[in-house]
Coordinates of C-alpha atoms in Angstrom, one line a residue:
Chain A
I1 CA -29.7 12.5 7.3
K2 CA -29.6 9.0 5.7
P3 CA -26.0 7.9 5.0
K4 CA -25.1 6.6 1.5
S5 CA -24.1 3.2 2.8
M6 CA -27.6 2.7 4.1
K7 CA -29.3 3.3 0.8
L8 CA -31.0 0.3 -0.6
S9 CA -28.4 0.1 -3.4
E10 CA -26.6 -2.7 -5.1
W11 CA -23.0 -3.2 -4.1
I12 CA -20.5 -3.4 -6.9
T13 CA -16.8 -4.4 -6.8
L14 CA -14.5 -3.0 -9.5
N15 CA -11.1 -4.5 -10.3
V16 CA -9.3 -1.4 -11.6
G17 CA -6.0 -2.5 -13.0
G18 CA -5.6 -5.2 -10.3
K19 CA -6.9 -3.3 -7.2
Y20 CA -10.3 -3.9 -5.8
F21 CA -12.8 -1.1 -5.0
T22 CA -16.1 -1.7 -3.4
T23 CA -18.9 0.8 -3.9
S24 CA -22.6 1.0 -4.7
R25 CA -24.3 1.4 -8.1
S26 CA -25.8 4.7 -6.9
T27 CA -22.4 6.2 -6.2
L28 CA -21.3 5.3 -9.7
T29 CA -24.4 6.6 -11.4
S30 CA -26.0 9.5 -9.3
K31 CA -23.4 12.2 -9.2
E32 CA -22.7 12.5 -12.9
P33 CA -25.4 10.5 -14.6
T34 CA -24.3 11.2 -18.2
S35 CA -20.7 10.2 -17.6
M36 CA -19.3 7.1 -19.3
L37 CA -18.8 5.6 -15.9
A38 CA -22.4 6.1 -14.9
R39 CA -23.6 4.7 -18.2
M40 CA -21.5 1.6 -17.7
F41 CA -23.5 0.8 -14.5
A42 CA -26.8 2.4 -15.2
N43 CA -29.8 0.7 -13.7
N44 CA -32.1 1.6 -16.6
E45 CA -31.0 -0.5 -19.6
D46 CA -32.1 2.3 -21.9
D47 CA -29.3 4.5 -20.5
Y48 CA -26.6 2.0 -21.5
L49 CA -24.1 3.3 -24.0
F50 CA -21.8 0.3 -23.6
I51 CA -22.2 -3.2 -22.4
P52 CA -20.5 -3.6 -19.0
S53 CA -16.9 -4.8 -19.0
N54 CA -16.0 -8.3 -18.3
M55 CA -15.9 -9.7 -14.8
D56 CA -13.0 -11.5 -13.1
S57 CA -13.3 -14.8 -11.2
K58 CA -14.4 -13.0 -8.1
G59 CA -17.3 -11.3 -9.8
A60 CA -15.5 -7.9 -10.0
Y61 CA -15.9 -5.6 -13.0
L62 CA -12.6 -5.4 -14.9
I63 CA -11.5 -1.8 -15.8
D64 CA -8.1 -1.5 -17.5
R65 CA -7.0 1.8 -15.9
S66 CA -4.7 3.1 -13.1
P67 CA -6.0 2.3 -9.6
T68 CA -4.0 5.1 -8.0
Y69 CA -5.7 7.8 -10.0
F70 CA -9.1 6.2 -10.0
E71 CA -9.3 6.4 -6.2
P72 CA -9.8 10.2 -5.9
I73 CA -12.3 10.0 -8.7
L74 CA -14.4 7.4 -6.8
N75 CA -14.0 9.4 -3.6
Y76 CA -15.3 12.5 -5.4
L77 CA -18.4 10.5 -6.5
R78 CA -18.9 9.3 -2.9
S79 CA -18.4 12.6 -1.0
G80 CA -18.8 15.4 -3.6
H81 CA -15.3 16.6 -2.7
L82 CA -12.1 16.3 -4.8
I83 CA -9.5 15.5 -2.3
Y84 CA -6.1 13.9 -2.7
D85 CA -2.8 13.5 -0.8
S86 CA 0.1 15.8 -1.3
N87 CA 2.3 13.1 -3.1
V88 CA -0.4 12.3 -5.7
N89 CA 0.0 13.8 -9.1
P90 CA -3.2 15.7 -10.1
E91 CA -2.2 15.2 -13.8
G92 CA -3.0 11.5 -13.3
I93 CA -6.5 12.3 -11.8
L94 CA -7.1 14.6 -14.8
Q95 CA -6.5 11.8 -17.3
E96 CA -8.9 9.5 -15.4
A97 CA -11.5 12.2 -15.1
K98 CA -11.3 12.7 -18.9
F99 CA -11.4 8.9 -19.6
F100 CA -14.5 8.3 -17.3
G101 CA -16.2 11.5 -18.4
I102 CA -16.4 13.1 -14.9
D103 CA -16.6 16.5 -16.4
S104 CA -17.4 18.5 -13.3
I105 CA -13.8 18.2 -11.9
I106 CA -11.9 18.7 -15.2
P107 CA -11.7 22.5 -15.1
Q108 CA -10.4 22.4 -11.5
L109 CA -7.7 19.9 -12.4
E110 CA -6.7 21.7 -15.6
N111 CA -6.4 24.9 -13.6
L112 CA -3.9 23.2 -11.3
R113 CA -1.9 22.1 -14.4
V114 CA -1.7 25.7 -15.6
Q115 CA -0.5 26.9 -12.1
K116 CA 2.2 24.2 -12.0
K117 CA 3.5 25.0 -15.5
T118 CA 4.4 28.4 -14.4
D119 CA 6.5 27.0 -11.6
V120 CA 8.3 23.9 -12.9
P121 CA 8.6 22.0 -16.2
L122 CA 5.8 19.3 -16.2
T123 CA 6.6 15.7 -16.7
Chain B
I1 CA -15.4 7.2 -28.4
K2 CA -15.1 3.5 -27.4
P3 CA -13.2 3.1 -24.2
K4 CA -10.3 0.6 -23.9
S5 CA -12.0 -1.4 -21.3
M6 CA -14.8 -2.2 -23.7
K7 CA -12.6 -3.5 -26.4
L8 CA -13.1 -7.2 -27.2
S9 CA -9.8 -8.0 -25.7
E10 CA -8.4 -10.7 -23.6
W11 CA -7.8 -9.9 -19.9
I12 CA -4.3 -10.7 -18.6
T13 CA -3.1 -10.8 -15.0
L14 CA 0.6 -10.2 -14.3
N15 CA 2.3 -11.1 -11.1
V16 CA 5.1 -8.5 -11.1
G17 CA 7.4 -9.3 -8.2
G18 CA 4.5 -10.4 -6.0
K19 CA 2.0 -7.7 -6.9
Y20 CA -0.9 -8.3 -9.2
F21 CA -1.8 -6.1 -12.2
T22 CA -4.8 -6.7 -14.4
T23 CA -4.8 -5.4 -17.9
S24 CA -5.7 -6.4 -21.4
R25 CA -3.6 -8.0 -24.1
S26 CA -4.2 -5.0 -26.3
T27 CA -2.8 -2.6 -23.7
L28 CA 0.4 -4.6 -23.5
T29 CA 0.8 -5.0 -27.3
S30 CA -0.7 -2.0 -29.1
K31 CA 1.2 1.1 -27.9
E32 CA 4.7 -0.2 -28.5
P33 CA 4.3 -3.4 -30.7
T34 CA 8.0 -4.0 -31.1
S35 CA 8.9 -3.8 -27.4
M36 CA 9.9 -6.9 -25.5
L37 CA 6.7 -6.6 -23.3
A38 CA 4.5 -6.5 -26.4
R39 CA 6.2 -9.5 -28.0
M40 CA 5.9 -11.5 -24.8
F41 CA 2.1 -11.2 -25.1
A42 CA 1.7 -10.9 -28.9
N43 CA -1.5 -12.4 -30.4
N44 CA 0.2 -13.5 -33.5
E45 CA 2.6 -16.3 -32.8
D46 CA 4.9 -15.2 -35.5
D47 CA 5.7 -12.0 -33.5
Y48 CA 6.9 -14.0 -30.5
L49 CA 10.5 -13.3 -29.6
F50 CA 10.3 -15.2 -26.3
I51 CA 8.0 -17.8 -24.9
P52 CA 5.7 -16.3 -22.3
S53 CA 7.0 -16.5 -18.7
N54 CA 5.7 -19.0 -16.3
M55 CA 2.3 -18.7 -14.6
D56 CA 1.6 -18.8 -10.9
S57 CA -1.1 -20.9 -9.2
K58 CA -3.7 -18.2 -9.9
G59 CA -3.0 -18.1 -13.6
A60 CA -1.0 -14.8 -13.5
Y61 CA 2.1 -14.4 -15.6
L62 CA 5.2 -14.2 -13.5
I63 CA 7.6 -11.3 -14.1
D64 CA 10.6 -10.9 -11.9
R65 CA 10.8 -7.1 -11.7
S66 CA 9.9 -4.2 -9.4
P67 CA 6.1 -3.7 -9.1
T68 CA 6.6 -0.1 -7.9
Y69 CA 8.3 1.1 -11.1
F70 CA 6.3 -1.2 -13.4
E71 CA 3.1 0.6 -12.5
P72 CA 3.8 3.9 -14.3
I73 CA 5.0 2.0 -17.3
L74 CA 1.7 0.1 -17.5
N75 CA -0.3 3.3 -16.9
Y76 CA 1.6 4.8 -19.8
L77 CA 0.6 1.9 -22.1
R78 CA -3.0 2.4 -20.9
S79 CA -3.4 6.2 -21.2
G80 CA -0.5 7.4 -23.4
H81 CA 0.7 9.6 -20.6
L82 CA 3.8 9.1 -18.4
I83 CA 2.6 10.2 -14.9
Y84 CA 4.0 9.4 -11.5
D85 CA 3.6 10.6 -8.0
S86 CA 6.1 13.1 -6.4
N87 CA 7.7 10.5 -4.1
V88 CA 8.4 8.0 -6.9
N89 CA 12.0 7.9 -8.2
P90 CA 12.0 8.3 -12.0
E91 CA 15.3 6.5 -12.1
G92 CA 13.4 3.3 -11.2
I93 CA 10.9 3.9 -14.1
L94 CA 13.8 4.4 -16.5
Q95 CA 15.3 1.0 -15.6
E96 CA 12.0 -0.7 -16.2
A97 CA 11.4 1.2 -19.5
K98 CA 14.8 -0.1 -20.6
F99 CA 14.2 -3.6 -19.4
F100 CA 10.8 -3.9 -21.1
G101 CA 11.9 -2.0 -24.2
I102 CA 9.4 0.9 -23.9
D103 CA 11.6 3.1 -26.0
S104 CA 9.3 6.1 -26.4
I105 CA 9.6 7.3 -22.8
I106 CA 13.3 6.6 -22.3
P107 CA 14.5 10.1 -23.6
Q108 CA 12.1 11.9 -21.3
L109 CA 13.2 9.9 -18.3
E110 CA 16.9 10.3 -19.1
N111 CA 16.4 14.0 -19.4
L112 CA 15.0 14.1 -15.9
R113 CA 18.2 12.3 -14.7
V114 CA 20.4 15.0 -16.3
Q115 CA 18.3 17.8 -14.7
K116 CA 18.6 16.1 -11.3
K117 CA 22.3 15.6 -11.5
T118 CA 22.9 19.3 -11.8
D119 CA 21.0 19.7 -8.5
V120 CA 21.9 17.0 -6.1
P121 CA 24.2 14.0 -6.2
L122 CA 22.2 11.0 -7.5
T123 CA 21.8 7.8 -5.5
Chain C
I1 CA 19.3 -9.9 -24.9
K2 CA 17.5 -12.6 -22.9
P3 CA 15.4 -11.1 -20.1
K4 CA 15.7 -12.4 -16.6
S5 CA 12.1 -13.5 -16.4
M6 CA 12.7 -15.8 -19.4
K7 CA 15.6 -17.7 -17.8
L8 CA 14.8 -21.3 -17.0
S9 CA 14.8 -20.6 -13.3
E10 CA 12.7 -21.7 -10.4
W11 CA 10.2 -19.2 -9.1
I12 CA 10.3 -18.6 -5.3
T13 CA 7.8 -16.7 -3.1
L14 CA 9.1 -15.0 0.0
N15 CA 6.9 -14.0 2.9
V16 CA 8.9 -11.2 4.3
G17 CA 7.3 -10.0 7.6
G18 CA 3.8 -10.7 6.1
K19 CA 4.2 -9.3 2.6
Y20 CA 4.7 -11.5 -0.4
F21 CA 7.5 -11.1 -2.9
T22 CA 7.8 -13.3 -6.0
T23 CA 11.2 -13.8 -7.6
S24 CA 13.5 -16.4 -9.1
R25 CA 16.2 -18.5 -7.5
S26 CA 18.7 -17.0 -9.9
T27 CA 17.9 -13.4 -8.8
L28 CA 18.5 -14.4 -5.2
T29 CA 21.7 -16.3 -5.8
S30 CA 23.5 -14.8 -8.9
K31 CA 24.3 -11.2 -8.1
E32 CA 26.0 -11.8 -4.7
P33 CA 26.6 -15.5 -4.5
T34 CA 28.4 -15.4 -1.1
S35 CA 25.7 -13.4 0.7
M36 CA 23.6 -15.0 3.3
L37 CA 20.5 -14.5 1.2
A38 CA 22.1 -16.4 -1.8
R39 CA 23.3 -19.2 0.4
M40 CA 19.8 -19.6 1.9
F41 CA 18.5 -20.4 -1.6
A42 CA 21.6 -21.9 -3.3
N43 CA 21.0 -24.6 -5.8
N44 CA 24.1 -26.5 -4.9
E45 CA 23.6 -28.1 -1.6
D46 CA 27.3 -27.8 -0.8
D47 CA 26.9 -24.0 -0.8
Y48 CA 24.3 -24.1 2.0
L49 CA 25.3 -22.3 5.1
F50 CA 21.9 -22.6 6.6
I51 CA 18.9 -24.7 6.1
P52 CA 16.1 -22.7 4.4
S53 CA 13.7 -21.0 6.7
N54 CA 10.2 -22.4 7.3
M55 CA 7.4 -22.1 4.8
D56 CA 3.9 -20.8 5.4
S57 CA 0.7 -22.5 4.4
K58 CA 1.0 -21.0 0.8
G59 CA 4.4 -22.4 0.3
A60 CA 6.2 -19.1 0.8
Y61 CA 9.6 -18.9 2.6
L62 CA 9.2 -17.1 5.9
I63 CA 11.7 -14.3 6.6
D64 CA 11.2 -12.3 9.8
R65 CA 12.3 -8.9 8.5
S66 CA 10.9 -5.6 7.3
P67 CA 9.2 -5.8 3.9
T68 CA 9.5 -2.1 3.3
Y69 CA 13.3 -2.1 3.3
F70 CA 13.7 -5.5 1.8
E71 CA 12.0 -4.3 -1.4
P72 CA 14.9 -2.1 -2.7
I73 CA 17.3 -4.9 -1.8
L74 CA 15.4 -7.3 -4.0
N75 CA 15.1 -4.7 -6.8
Y76 CA 18.9 -4.2 -6.6
L77 CA 19.4 -8.0 -7.1
R78 CA 17.0 -7.9 -10.0
S79 CA 18.2 -4.9 -11.9
G80 CA 21.7 -4.2 -10.6
H81 CA 20.6 -0.7 -9.5
L82 CA 20.0 0.6 -6.0
I83 CA 16.9 2.8 -6.4
Y84 CA 14.4 3.9 -3.8
D85 CA 11.6 6.5 -3.4
S86 CA 12.2 9.9 -1.8
N87 CA 10.2 9.0 1.3
V88 CA 12.1 5.8 2.0
N89 CA 14.7 6.0 4.8
P90 CA 18.0 4.6 3.4
E91 CA 19.0 3.8 7.0
G92 CA 16.4 1.0 6.8
I93 CA 17.9 -0.4 3.6
L94 CA 21.3 -0.3 5.2
Q95 CA 20.2 -2.5 8.1
E96 CA 18.7 -5.1 5.7
A97 CA 21.8 -5.0 3.4
K98 CA 23.9 -5.8 6.5
F99 CA 21.4 -8.5 7.7
F100 CA 21.3 -10.3 4.3
G101 CA 25.0 -9.7 3.6
I102 CA 24.5 -7.7 0.4
D103 CA 27.9 -6.1 0.8
S104 CA 28.2 -4.3 -2.5
I105 CA 25.7 -1.6 -1.6
I106 CA 26.7 -1.1 2.0
P107 CA 29.4 1.5 1.4
Q108 CA 27.0 3.6 -0.8
L109 CA 24.3 3.5 1.9
E110 CA 26.8 4.3 4.7
N111 CA 28.0 7.2 2.7
L112 CA 24.4 8.6 2.6
R113 CA 24.3 8.3 6.4
V114 CA 27.4 10.4 6.8
Q115 CA 26.0 13.0 4.5
K116 CA 22.8 13.2 6.4
K117 CA 24.5 13.4 9.8
T118 CA 26.1 16.7 8.8
D119 CA 22.6 18.1 8.0
V120 CA 20.2 16.9 10.6
P121 CA 20.3 14.8 13.8
L122 CA 19.6 11.2 12.8
T123 CA 16.7 9.2 14.3
Chain D
I1 CA -4.0 -1.6 32.8
K2 CA -6.1 -4.0 30.7
P3 CA -5.4 -3.4 26.9
K4 CA -8.2 -2.9 24.5
S5 CA -7.5 -6.0 22.5
M6 CA -8.0 -8.0 25.7
K7 CA -11.5 -6.7 26.3
L8 CA -14.2 -9.3 26.0
S9 CA -15.5 -7.6 22.9
E10 CA -16.8 -8.7 19.5
W11 CA -14.4 -8.5 16.6
I12 CA -15.8 -6.7 13.5
T13 CA -14.4 -6.5 10.0
L14 CA -15.3 -3.5 7.9
N15 CA -14.9 -3.4 4.1
V16 CA -14.5 0.3 3.6
G17 CA -14.5 1.0 -0.2
G18 CA -12.6 -2.3 -0.8
K19 CA -10.1 -2.2 2.0
Y20 CA -10.5 -4.4 5.1
F21 CA -10.2 -3.0 8.7
T22 CA -10.5 -5.2 11.7
T23 CA -11.6 -3.7 15.0
S24 CA -13.8 -4.4 17.9
R25 CA -17.4 -3.3 18.5
S26 CA -16.3 -1.4 21.6
T27 CA -13.8 0.7 19.6
L28 CA -16.6 1.7 17.2
T29 CA -19.1 2.4 19.9
S30 CA -17.4 3.6 23.1
K31 CA -15.5 6.8 22.2
E32 CA -18.4 8.7 20.6
P33 CA -21.5 6.7 21.5
T34 CA -23.9 9.1 19.8
S35 CA -22.0 9.2 16.4
M36 CA -23.6 7.6 13.4
L37 CA -20.8 5.1 13.3
A38 CA -21.4 4.0 16.9
R39 CA -25.1 3.7 16.3
M40 CA -24.5 1.5 13.3
F41 CA -22.8 -1.0 15.5
A42 CA -24.5 -0.4 18.9
N43 CA -24.9 -3.5 21.1
N44 CA -28.2 -2.2 22.5
E45 CA -30.8 -2.5 19.8
D46 CA -32.7 0.5 21.2
D47 CA -29.7 2.7 20.2
Y48 CA -30.0 1.8 16.6
L49 CA -30.7 4.6 14.3
F50 CA -30.0 2.6 11.2
I51 CA -30.0 -1.0 10.3
P52 CA -26.4 -2.2 9.8
S53 CA -25.1 -2.0 6.2
N54 CA -24.8 -5.1 4.0
M55 CA -22.1 -7.7 4.4
D56 CA -19.8 -8.9 1.7
S57 CA -19.0 -12.6 1.0
K58 CA -16.3 -12.6 3.7
G59 CA -18.7 -11.4 6.4
A60 CA -17.3 -7.8 6.4
Y61 CA -19.6 -4.8 6.8
L62 CA -19.7 -2.8 3.6
I63 CA -19.2 0.9 3.9
D64 CA -19.1 3.0 0.7
R65 CA -16.4 5.5 1.7
S66 CA -12.7 6.3 1.3
P67 CA -10.4 3.8 3.1
T68 CA -7.5 6.3 3.1
Y69 CA -9.3 8.9 5.2
F70 CA -11.3 6.4 7.3
E71 CA -8.0 5.0 8.7
P72 CA -7.1 8.0 10.9
I73 CA -10.7 8.2 12.1
L74 CA -10.5 4.6 13.3
N75 CA -7.1 5.1 14.9
Y76 CA -8.6 8.0 16.7
L77 CA -11.3 5.8 18.1
R78 CA -8.7 3.2 19.1
S79 CA -6.1 5.4 20.7
G80 CA -7.9 8.7 21.5
H81 CA -5.3 10.6 19.4
L82 CA -5.8 12.1 15.9
I83 CA -2.6 11.3 14.1
Y84 CA -1.9 11.1 10.4
D85 CA 1.2 11.1 8.1
S86 CA 2.6 14.2 6.5
N87 CA 1.4 13.3 3.0
V88 CA -2.3 12.7 4.1
N89 CA -4.7 15.5 3.3
P90 CA -6.5 16.5 6.5
E91 CA -9.4 17.8 4.4
G92 CA -10.2 14.2 3.5
I93 CA -10.2 13.2 7.2
L94 CA -12.6 16.2 7.9
Q95 CA -15.1 14.9 5.3
E96 CA -15.1 11.4 6.9
A97 CA -15.4 12.8 10.4
K98 CA -18.5 14.8 9.3
F99 CA -19.9 11.7 7.5
F100 CA -19.5 9.4 10.4
G101 CA -20.4 12.0 13.0
I102 CA -17.2 12.0 14.9
D103 CA -17.8 15.5 16.2
S104 CA -14.9 15.7 18.7
I105 CA -12.2 16.0 16.0
I106 CA -14.1 18.3 13.6
P107 CA -13.1 21.6 15.2
Q108 CA -9.4 20.6 15.1
L109 CA -9.6 19.6 11.5
E110 CA -11.5 22.7 10.5
N111 CA -8.9 24.8 12.2
L112 CA -6.2 23.2 10.0
R113 CA -8.2 24.2 7.0
V114 CA -8.3 27.8 8.0
Q115 CA -4.5 27.8 8.6
K116 CA -3.8 26.3 5.2
K117 CA -6.1 28.8 3.4
T118 CA -3.9 31.6 4.6
D119 CA -0.9 29.9 3.0
V120 CA -1.9 28.3 -0.3
P121 CA -5.1 28.1 -2.4
L122 CA -7.0 24.9 -1.3
T123 CA -7.8 22.2 -3.8
Chain E
I1 CA 26.2 -15.4 12.8
K2 CA 22.9 -17.2 12.9
P3 CA 20.1 -15.1 11.4
K4 CA 16.9 -14.6 13.3
S5 CA 14.8 -16.3 10.6
M6 CA 16.9 -19.4 11.2
K7 CA 16.2 -19.7 14.9
L8 CA 14.1 -22.7 15.9
S9 CA 11.2 -20.4 16.7
E10 CA 7.5 -20.5 16.3
W11 CA 6.1 -18.4 13.5
I12 CA 3.2 -16.1 14.5
T13 CA 0.9 -14.1 12.3
L14 CA -0.7 -10.9 13.7
N15 CA -3.8 -9.3 12.3
V16 CA -3.2 -5.7 13.4
G17 CA -6.3 -3.7 12.6
G18 CA -6.8 -5.6 9.3
K19 CA -3.2 -5.9 8.1
Y20 CA -1.2 -9.1 8.4
F21 CA 2.3 -9.2 10.0
T22 CA 4.3 -12.4 10.1
T23 CA 7.0 -12.7 12.7
S24 CA 8.4 -15.2 15.3
R25 CA 7.6 -15.6 18.9
S26 CA 11.2 -14.8 19.8
T27 CA 11.1 -11.4 18.0
L28 CA 8.0 -10.5 20.0
T29 CA 9.4 -11.7 23.4
S30 CA 13.2 -11.4 23.4
K31 CA 14.0 -7.7 23.0
E32 CA 11.7 -6.3 25.7
P33 CA 10.6 -9.4 27.8
T34 CA 8.7 -7.4 30.3
S35 CA 6.6 -5.4 27.7
M36 CA 2.9 -6.1 27.4
L37 CA 3.5 -7.4 23.8
A38 CA 6.1 -9.9 25.0
R39 CA 3.9 -11.1 27.8
M40 CA 1.0 -11.6 25.4
F41 CA 3.2 -14.1 23.5
A42 CA 5.4 -15.5 26.3
N43 CA 6.4 -19.1 26.0
N44 CA 6.4 -19.7 29.7
E45 CA 2.9 -19.6 30.9
D46 CA 4.0 -18.2 34.3
D47 CA 5.0 -15.0 32.5
Y48 CA 1.5 -14.4 31.1
L49 CA -0.1 -11.3 32.2
F50 CA -3.0 -11.6 29.9
I51 CA -4.6 -14.4 27.9
P52 CA -3.7 -14.0 24.2
S53 CA -6.2 -12.1 22.1
N54 CA -8.7 -13.8 19.9
M55 CA -7.7 -15.4 16.5
D56 CA -9.3 -14.7 13.2
S57 CA -10.4 -17.3 10.7
K58 CA -6.9 -17.6 9.3
G59 CA -5.3 -18.2 12.7
A60 CA -3.9 -14.7 13.1
Y61 CA -3.9 -13.0 16.5
L62 CA -6.3 -10.1 16.4
I63 CA -4.9 -6.8 17.7
D64 CA -7.1 -3.7 17.6
R65 CA -4.5 -1.1 16.8
S66 CA -3.1 0.9 13.9
P67 CA -1.0 -1.2 11.4
T68 CA 0.8 1.8 10.1
Y69 CA 2.4 2.7 13.4
F70 CA 2.8 -0.9 14.6
E71 CA 5.2 -1.6 11.7
P72 CA 8.2 0.4 12.9
I73 CA 7.7 -1.0 16.4
L74 CA 7.9 -4.6 15.0
N75 CA 10.9 -3.7 12.9
Y76 CA 12.6 -2.3 16.0
L77 CA 12.0 -5.6 17.8
R78 CA 13.4 -7.4 14.7
S79 CA 16.5 -5.3 14.0
G80 CA 17.2 -3.3 17.2
H81 CA 16.9 -0.1 15.2
L82 CA 14.0 2.4 15.2
I83 CA 13.7 3.4 11.6
Y84 CA 10.8 5.0 9.8
D85 CA 10.1 6.8 6.5
S86 CA 10.0 10.5 6.2
N87 CA 6.3 10.7 5.7
V88 CA 5.5 8.7 8.8
N89 CA 4.4 10.7 11.9
P90 CA 6.6 9.7 14.9
E91 CA 3.7 10.7 17.2
G92 CA 1.8 7.7 16.0
I93 CA 4.8 5.4 16.8
L94 CA 5.0 6.9 20.2
Q95 CA 1.4 6.1 21.0
E96 CA 1.9 2.4 19.9
A97 CA 5.2 2.2 21.9
K98 CA 3.3 3.3 25.0
F99 CA 0.4 0.9 24.3
F100 CA 2.6 -2.1 23.8
G101 CA 5.0 -1.1 26.6
I102 CA 8.1 -0.9 24.4
D103 CA 9.8 1.4 26.9
S104 CA 13.2 1.6 25.4
I105 CA 12.2 3.7 22.4
I106 CA 9.8 6.0 24.3
P107 CA 12.4 8.7 25.3
Q108 CA 13.7 8.9 21.8
L109 CA 10.2 9.4 20.4
E110 CA 9.2 11.9 23.0
N111 CA 12.4 13.9 22.3
L112 CA 11.3 14.2 18.7
R113 CA 8.0 15.6 19.8
V114 CA 9.7 18.3 21.9
Q115 CA 11.9 19.3 18.9
K116 CA 8.9 19.5 16.6
K117 CA 6.9 21.6 19.0
T118 CA 9.5 24.3 18.8
D119 CA 9.1 24.4 15.1
V120 CA 5.5 24.0 14.1
P121 CA 2.1 23.7 16.0
L122 CA 1.5 19.9 16.6
T123 CA -1.6 18.2 15.3

């Protein structure tokens, strides 16, 4: 198997709310090609829905969202698995999945919300 | 829908107690326009209540408050949802909401305090 | 009300054990003026007990203590409230309160220790 | 005993998804010499399976994976012990162990998954 | 009392696995003078067991170990108290105490391991 990090892909740094994430264009665009996130970084200009966001002084793309909850989203795009630590609130991941249009994990996250509501009042 | 990060808005970096947050002027000013935070960064000079705080050597606005508890406040202004991880103390968020004048989440946070008081003695 | 960050005060960066904290001289000196921390940064030279500690190459004052447990101490000086997350060990905050001479929170923290000792053997 | 950090080894900095890790070539290659990770950084060019990944502007090797779950993997290669904090999801470590080919800890991590499945539905 | 940070001591920055820690030579050498860590940074050249490790481009001493579990070790050398947060795995601290030769806290940490083993299967 050829690992992702070895692909001849362009490296991209995102400044999500002040925290830096380094990833490849293929990670952002391959898994869910029709998502807003994928279309922000699409190789093919015809696929663009939006112009890319501004860059900061270090050349990182600025995204005005929560870095905490973006992290599991990005890991999902990297590994194909939605995994998060026990202290992380899945409600936060759900909001980011909706914002970036990562539709494939939304049902799973909404399911968790339903389960929790039966236990304790949600924040 | 047009995502926030695509808005033609000015990017602002805050140095909150030593930690950097990057966001847009519209995030800081749109959701609660009469809050102290919004008025610190208001576009219209007539709306200013205060002169903006000092800047550090990297051009970030200095704010002498807790970064830990400012983070969910900023995420609320970004996404419209108050979300925080299970290990975060909501009492800390409440103090920041009061300081910055983000009135719309104060009742919800004070409610949590009441609920907790019935369970365990508060710190 | 006039927020702290708006005060005409001098900004100070501390390098506590390798982590940077940005705050104002007034935060460090106003709340507990007779504490060791306040006297390290006192405006009035007559109040000095000690010469200030060394500075690092970025102009931050070097303090050889734990950043994790200094953080709630600094937040207390900022907001007047002692607040910490559920995973943070209050024993660590107590040691820093004693080291820096922040006497007003010591009884509260020692009380917590007594309560805990009745439950589980302390580390 | 001669500590690892004293070995005449080459220091390597990895940029894993935006977070920096500093380690030595011997740590990456000695413990599991046939793993993909070891072969990425093998001293002997004959052992290369892949060309090393790209470098960022600071000279760090770019790896497009989760820094959170890479950390216990690297600590395992350093100390020979798989140790992680109570809030960390072992499922995430398992995915990275599989990706990097650190086979010796996979059974232990898969075992944990089985145990958990009997308790609570897995994410 | 004269605080540690006021001692006429040399400041030292350690790069432990990619994370920076700032401390003084006296903190590293006074508490446990015969430990490997103390001897790495001993003032008296006769006490050297090892030559100091390499430095990175910022002048920090490179140590190829886990930063997470080094932190409570360093705090112990600073304050004389072994304190860690509830989510931190004491098994990790034990491994670092053994590696750096901080013998005075090893029995306490091994004791914790014994206690835990009676409760739940150890990782």
